């Protein structure tokens, strides 16, 4: 039995990640067992701490919360590996790149930010939904959460685009213009996802380096 593919969807707030994850999962499910996961997973004890931080009901040191976001991925990592080995394709709404990009945008060192994620399951494809912070803001006013501010989003986008060129992730990234219609974006994500599915069919799962 072939293993499942690990397909990561990344992008700014309101880029359309959740909309497109649902569409991708629905479409994949017609031909292969598929699961959706989301980070942060706010349902676990660690996720509860992250949730309180994001809603500003608690304050945490930037480094401490960065490690919580990573720990929130680690606590799901054995389950993700087991799912992939069992032939289930896993679509993930945000993953390590959100972790690095948001913390770097707050001024943390890039190498320090990446270190706790080294060893996690590596995506077969990471699809970045690219949108300008202006276009994202037009999709509805910013909400209440901590990072939903234009200047922060601008920095995060820059960081995402720099991460795309990191040679440790060479070949993983696909960038999709998220400013198009929902249907056009869905089609381009579908094409990009095929790359990850093909990789999973022919190659072993790797770990983040
Ligand atoms: P994210 O999960 O990245 O924050 P969502 O999928 O929740 O983004 O979408 C944010 C908002 O933008 C929602 O109101 C959604 O209906 C809308 N939206 C999503 N994709 C598009 C698109 N391609 N064009 C216009 N509006 C969109
Ligand atoms: N975020 C998300 C981080 O700062 N680090 C991470 O590792 C992850 C996965 O948390 F502002 C940020 C990104 C975003 C917030 O928002 C989560 P959603 O709406 O739950 O995706
Ligand atoms: Mg979302």
PDB file of N, CA, C and O in Angstrom, residues 133-166:
ATOM      1  N   UNK A 133      -0.901  42.028   1.646  1.00  0.00           N
ATOM      2  CA  UNK A 133      -1.602  42.261   2.907  1.00  0.00           C
ATOM      3  C   UNK A 133      -2.804  43.177   2.692  1.00  0.00           C
ATOM      4  O   UNK A 133      -3.806  43.080   3.396  1.00  0.00           O
ATOM      5  N   UNK A 134      -2.725  44.036   1.645  1.00  0.00           N
ATOM      6  CA  UNK A 134      -3.868  44.920   1.353  1.00  0.00           C
ATOM      7  C   UNK A 134      -5.068  44.094   0.890  1.00  0.00           C
ATOM      8  O   UNK A 134      -6.187  44.266   1.368  1.00  0.00           O
ATOM      9  N   UNK A 135      -4.806  43.187  -0.080  1.00  0.00           N
ATOM     10  CA  UNK A 135      -5.903  42.364  -0.610  1.00  0.00           C
ATOM     11  C   UNK A 135      -6.484  41.474   0.482  1.00  0.00           C
ATOM     12  O   UNK A 135      -7.700  41.270   0.543  1.00  0.00           O
ATOM     13  N   UNK A 136      -5.624  40.965   1.359  1.00  0.00           N
ATOM     14  CA  UNK A 136      -6.104  40.110   2.455  1.00  0.00           C
ATOM     15  C   UNK A 136      -7.005  40.922   3.385  1.00  0.00           C
ATOM     16  O   UNK A 136      -8.068  40.442   3.800  1.00  0.00           O
ATOM     17  N   UNK A 137      -6.593  42.162   3.679  1.00  0.00           N
ATOM     18  CA  UNK A 137      -7.367  43.008   4.598  1.00  0.00           C
ATOM     19  C   UNK A 137      -8.743  43.331   4.013  1.00  0.00           C
ATOM     20  O   UNK A 137      -9.724  43.473   4.739  1.00  0.00           O
ATOM     21  N   UNK A 138      -8.828  43.430   2.663  1.00  0.00           N
ATOM     22  CA  UNK A 138     -10.115  43.729   2.008  1.00  0.00           C
ATOM     23  C   UNK A 138     -11.129  42.606   2.176  1.00  0.00           C
ATOM     24  O   UNK A 138     -12.323  42.807   1.967  1.00  0.00           O
ATOM     25  N   UNK A 139     -10.649  41.409   2.515  1.00  0.00           N
ATOM     26  CA  UNK A 139     -11.560  40.275   2.680  1.00  0.00           C
ATOM     27  C   UNK A 139     -12.293  40.294   4.017  1.00  0.00           C
ATOM     28  O   UNK A 139     -12.829  39.308   4.462  1.00  0.00           O
ATOM     29  N   UNK A 140     -12.282  41.426   4.651  1.00  0.00           N
ATOM     30  CA  UNK A 140     -12.936  41.533   5.954  1.00  0.00           C
ATOM     31  C   UNK A 140     -11.963  42.182   6.901  1.00  0.00           C
ATOM     32  O   UNK A 140     -10.755  41.926   6.811  1.00  0.00           O
ATOM     33  N   UNK A 141     -12.462  43.032   7.763  1.00  0.00           N
ATOM     34  CA  UNK A 141     -11.587  43.761   8.682  1.00  0.00           C
ATOM     35  C   UNK A 141     -10.806  42.798   9.550  1.00  0.00           C
ATOM     36  O   UNK A 141     -11.205  41.649   9.719  1.00  0.00           O
ATOM     37  N   UNK A 142      -9.705  43.255  10.076  1.00  0.00           N
ATOM     38  CA  UNK A 142      -8.944  42.391  10.961  1.00  0.00           C
ATOM     39  C   UNK A 142      -9.743  42.102  12.214  1.00  0.00           C
ATOM     40  O   UNK A 142     -10.497  42.946  12.694  1.00  0.00           O
ATOM     41  N   UNK A 143      -9.581  40.889  12.704  1.00  0.00           N
ATOM     42  CA  UNK A 143     -10.292  40.474  13.912  1.00  0.00           C
ATOM     43  C   UNK A 143      -9.558  40.916  15.153  1.00  0.00           C
ATOM     44  O   UNK A 143      -8.793  41.883  15.136  1.00  0.00           O
ATOM     45  N   UNK A 144      -9.810  40.196  16.196  1.00  0.00           N
ATOM     46  CA  UNK A 144      -9.337  40.578  17.518  1.00  0.00           C
ATOM     47  C   UNK A 144      -7.970  39.993  17.842  1.00  0.00           C
ATOM     48  O   UNK A 144      -7.378  40.374  18.837  1.00  0.00           O
ATOM     49  N   UNK A 145      -7.506  39.017  17.025  1.00  0.00           N
ATOM     50  CA  UNK A 145      -6.338  38.266  17.489  1.00  0.00           C
ATOM     51  C   UNK A 145      -5.032  39.034  17.334  1.00  0.00           C
ATOM     52  O   UNK A 145      -4.902  39.946  16.524  1.00  0.00           O
ATOM     53  N   UNK A 146      -4.084  38.580  18.113  1.00  0.00           N
ATOM     54  CA  UNK A 146      -2.833  39.278  18.331  1.00  0.00           C
ATOM     55  C   UNK A 146      -2.086  39.721  17.058  1.00  0.00           C
ATOM     56  O   UNK A 146      -1.597  40.842  16.991  1.00  0.00           O
ATOM     57  N   UNK A 147      -2.017  38.859  16.045  1.00  0.00           N
ATOM     58  CA  UNK A 147      -1.172  39.181  14.886  1.00  0.00           C
ATOM     59  C   UNK A 147      -1.937  39.824  13.732  1.00  0.00           C
ATOM     60  O   UNK A 147      -1.379  40.054  12.667  1.00  0.00           O
ATOM     61  N   UNK A 148      -3.225  40.091  13.945  1.00  0.00           N
ATOM     62  CA  UNK A 148      -4.052  40.588  12.847  1.00  0.00           C
ATOM     63  C   UNK A 148      -3.910  42.098  12.688  1.00  0.00           C
ATOM     64  O   UNK A 148      -4.846  42.868  12.905  1.00  0.00           O
ATOM     65  N   UNK A 149      -2.691  42.501  12.304  1.00  0.00           N
ATOM     66  CA  UNK A 149      -2.395  43.921  12.085  1.00  0.00           C
ATOM     67  C   UNK A 149      -1.574  44.017  10.817  1.00  0.00           C
ATOM     68  O   UNK A 149      -0.741  43.152  10.529  1.00  0.00           O
ATOM     69  N   UNK A 150      -1.830  45.088  10.076  1.00  0.00           N
ATOM     70  CA  UNK A 150      -1.242  45.203   8.743  1.00  0.00           C
ATOM     71  C   UNK A 150       0.291  45.128   8.752  1.00  0.00           C
ATOM     72  O   UNK A 150       0.880  44.416   7.935  1.00  0.00           O
ATOM     73  N   UNK A 151       0.936  45.854   9.650  1.00  0.00           N
ATOM     74  CA  UNK A 151       2.405  45.897   9.660  1.00  0.00           C
ATOM     75  C   UNK A 151       2.982  44.498   9.958  1.00  0.00           C
ATOM     76  O   UNK A 151       3.964  44.078   9.357  1.00  0.00           O
ATOM     77  N   UNK A 152       2.355  43.789  10.871  1.00  0.00           N
ATOM     78  CA  UNK A 152       2.784  42.415  11.201  1.00  0.00           C
ATOM     79  C   UNK A 152       2.610  41.522   9.967  1.00  0.00           C
ATOM     80  O   UNK A 152       3.512  40.752   9.608  1.00  0.00           O
ATOM     81  N   UNK A 153       1.469  41.622   9.299  1.00  0.00           N
ATOM     82  CA  UNK A 153       1.198  40.770   8.140  1.00  0.00           C
ATOM     83  C   UNK A 153       2.188  41.059   7.004  1.00  0.00           C
ATOM     84  O   UNK A 153       2.609  40.157   6.282  1.00  0.00           O
ATOM     85  N   UNK A 154       2.558  42.327   6.870  1.00  0.00           N
ATOM     86  CA  UNK A 154       3.518  42.690   5.825  1.00  0.00           C
ATOM     87  C   UNK A 154       4.869  42.017   6.088  1.00  0.00           C
ATOM     88  O   UNK A 154       5.479  41.432   5.197  1.00  0.00           O
ATOM     89  N   UNK A 155       5.306  42.059   7.328  1.00  0.00           N
ATOM     90  CA  UNK A 155       6.585  41.419   7.696  1.00  0.00           C
ATOM     91  C   UNK A 155       6.503  39.902   7.522  1.00  0.00           C
ATOM     92  O   UNK A 155       7.456  39.277   7.054  1.00  0.00           O
ATOM     93  N   UNK A 156       5.374  39.334   7.918  1.00  0.00           N
ATOM     94  CA  UNK A 156       5.220  37.878   7.827  1.00  0.00           C
ATOM     95  C   UNK A 156       5.290  37.448   6.361  1.00  0.00           C
ATOM     96  O   UNK A 156       5.936  36.452   6.022  1.00  0.00           O
ATOM     97  N   UNK A 157       4.645  38.218   5.476  1.00  0.00           N
ATOM     98  CA  UNK A 157       4.682  37.851   4.057  1.00  0.00           C
ATOM     99  C   UNK A 157       6.115  37.855   3.525  1.00  0.00           C
ATOM    100  O   UNK A 157       6.530  36.955   2.799  1.00  0.00           O
ATOM    101  N   UNK A 158       6.868  38.906   3.914  1.00  0.00           N
ATOM    102  CA  UNK A 158       8.277  38.987   3.508  1.00  0.00           C
ATOM    103  C   UNK A 158       9.048  37.766   3.997  1.00  0.00           C
ATOM    104  O   UNK A 158       9.850  37.187   3.259  1.00  0.00           O
ATOM    105  N   UNK A 159       8.798  37.390   5.247  1.00  0.00           N
ATOM    106  CA  UNK A 159       9.491  36.231   5.819  1.00  0.00           C
ATOM    107  C   UNK A 159       9.116  34.946   5.086  1.00  0.00           C
ATOM    108  O   UNK A 159       9.984  34.120   4.790  1.00  0.00           O
ATOM    109  N   UNK A 160       7.843  34.782   4.775  1.00  0.00           N
ATOM    110  CA  UNK A 160       7.403  33.600   4.018  1.00  0.00           C
ATOM    111  C   UNK A 160       8.170  33.531   2.689  1.00  0.00           C
ATOM    112  O   UNK A 160       8.660  32.476   2.293  1.00  0.00           O
ATOM    113  N   UNK A 161       8.246  34.672   2.002  1.00  0.00           N
ATOM    114  CA  UNK A 161       8.873  34.661   0.673  1.00  0.00           C
ATOM    115  C   UNK A 161      10.365  34.379   0.766  1.00  0.00           C
ATOM    116  O   UNK A 161      10.950  33.776  -0.131  1.00  0.00           O
ATOM    117  N   UNK A 162      10.981  34.779   1.895  1.00  0.00           N
ATOM    118  CA  UNK A 162      12.401  34.427   2.096  1.00  0.00           C
ATOM    119  C   UNK A 162      12.549  32.937   2.395  1.00  0.00           C
ATOM    120  O   UNK A 162      13.486  32.294   1.921  1.00  0.00           O
ATOM    121  N   UNK A 163      11.613  32.386   3.174  1.00  0.00           N
ATOM    122  CA  UNK A 163      11.680  30.961   3.530  1.00  0.00           C
ATOM    123  C   UNK A 163      11.594  30.080   2.284  1.00  0.00           C
ATOM    124  O   UNK A 163      12.181  29.007   2.223  1.00  0.00           O
ATOM    125  N   UNK A 164      10.833  30.552   1.298  1.00  0.00           N
ATOM    126  CA  UNK A 164      10.669  29.790   0.051  1.00  0.00           C
ATOM    127  C   UNK A 164      12.025  29.460  -0.582  1.00  0.00           C
ATOM    128  O   UNK A 164      12.196  28.442  -1.230  1.00  0.00           O
ATOM    129  N   UNK A 165      12.991  30.336  -0.386  1.00  0.00           N
ATOM    130  CA  UNK A 165      14.298  30.159  -1.028  1.00  0.00           C
ATOM    131  C   UNK A 165      15.297  29.401  -0.164  1.00  0.00           C
ATOM    132  O   UNK A 165      16.453  29.263  -0.532  1.00  0.00           O
ATOM    133  N   UNK A 166      14.860  28.901   0.995  1.00  0.00           N
ATOM    134  CA  UNK A 166      15.783  28.169   1.867  1.00  0.00           C
ATOM    135  C   UNK A 166      16.130  26.826   1.234  1.00  0.00           C
ATOM    136  O   UNK A 166      15.244  26.013   0.944  1.00  0.00           O
TER     137      UNK A 166
END
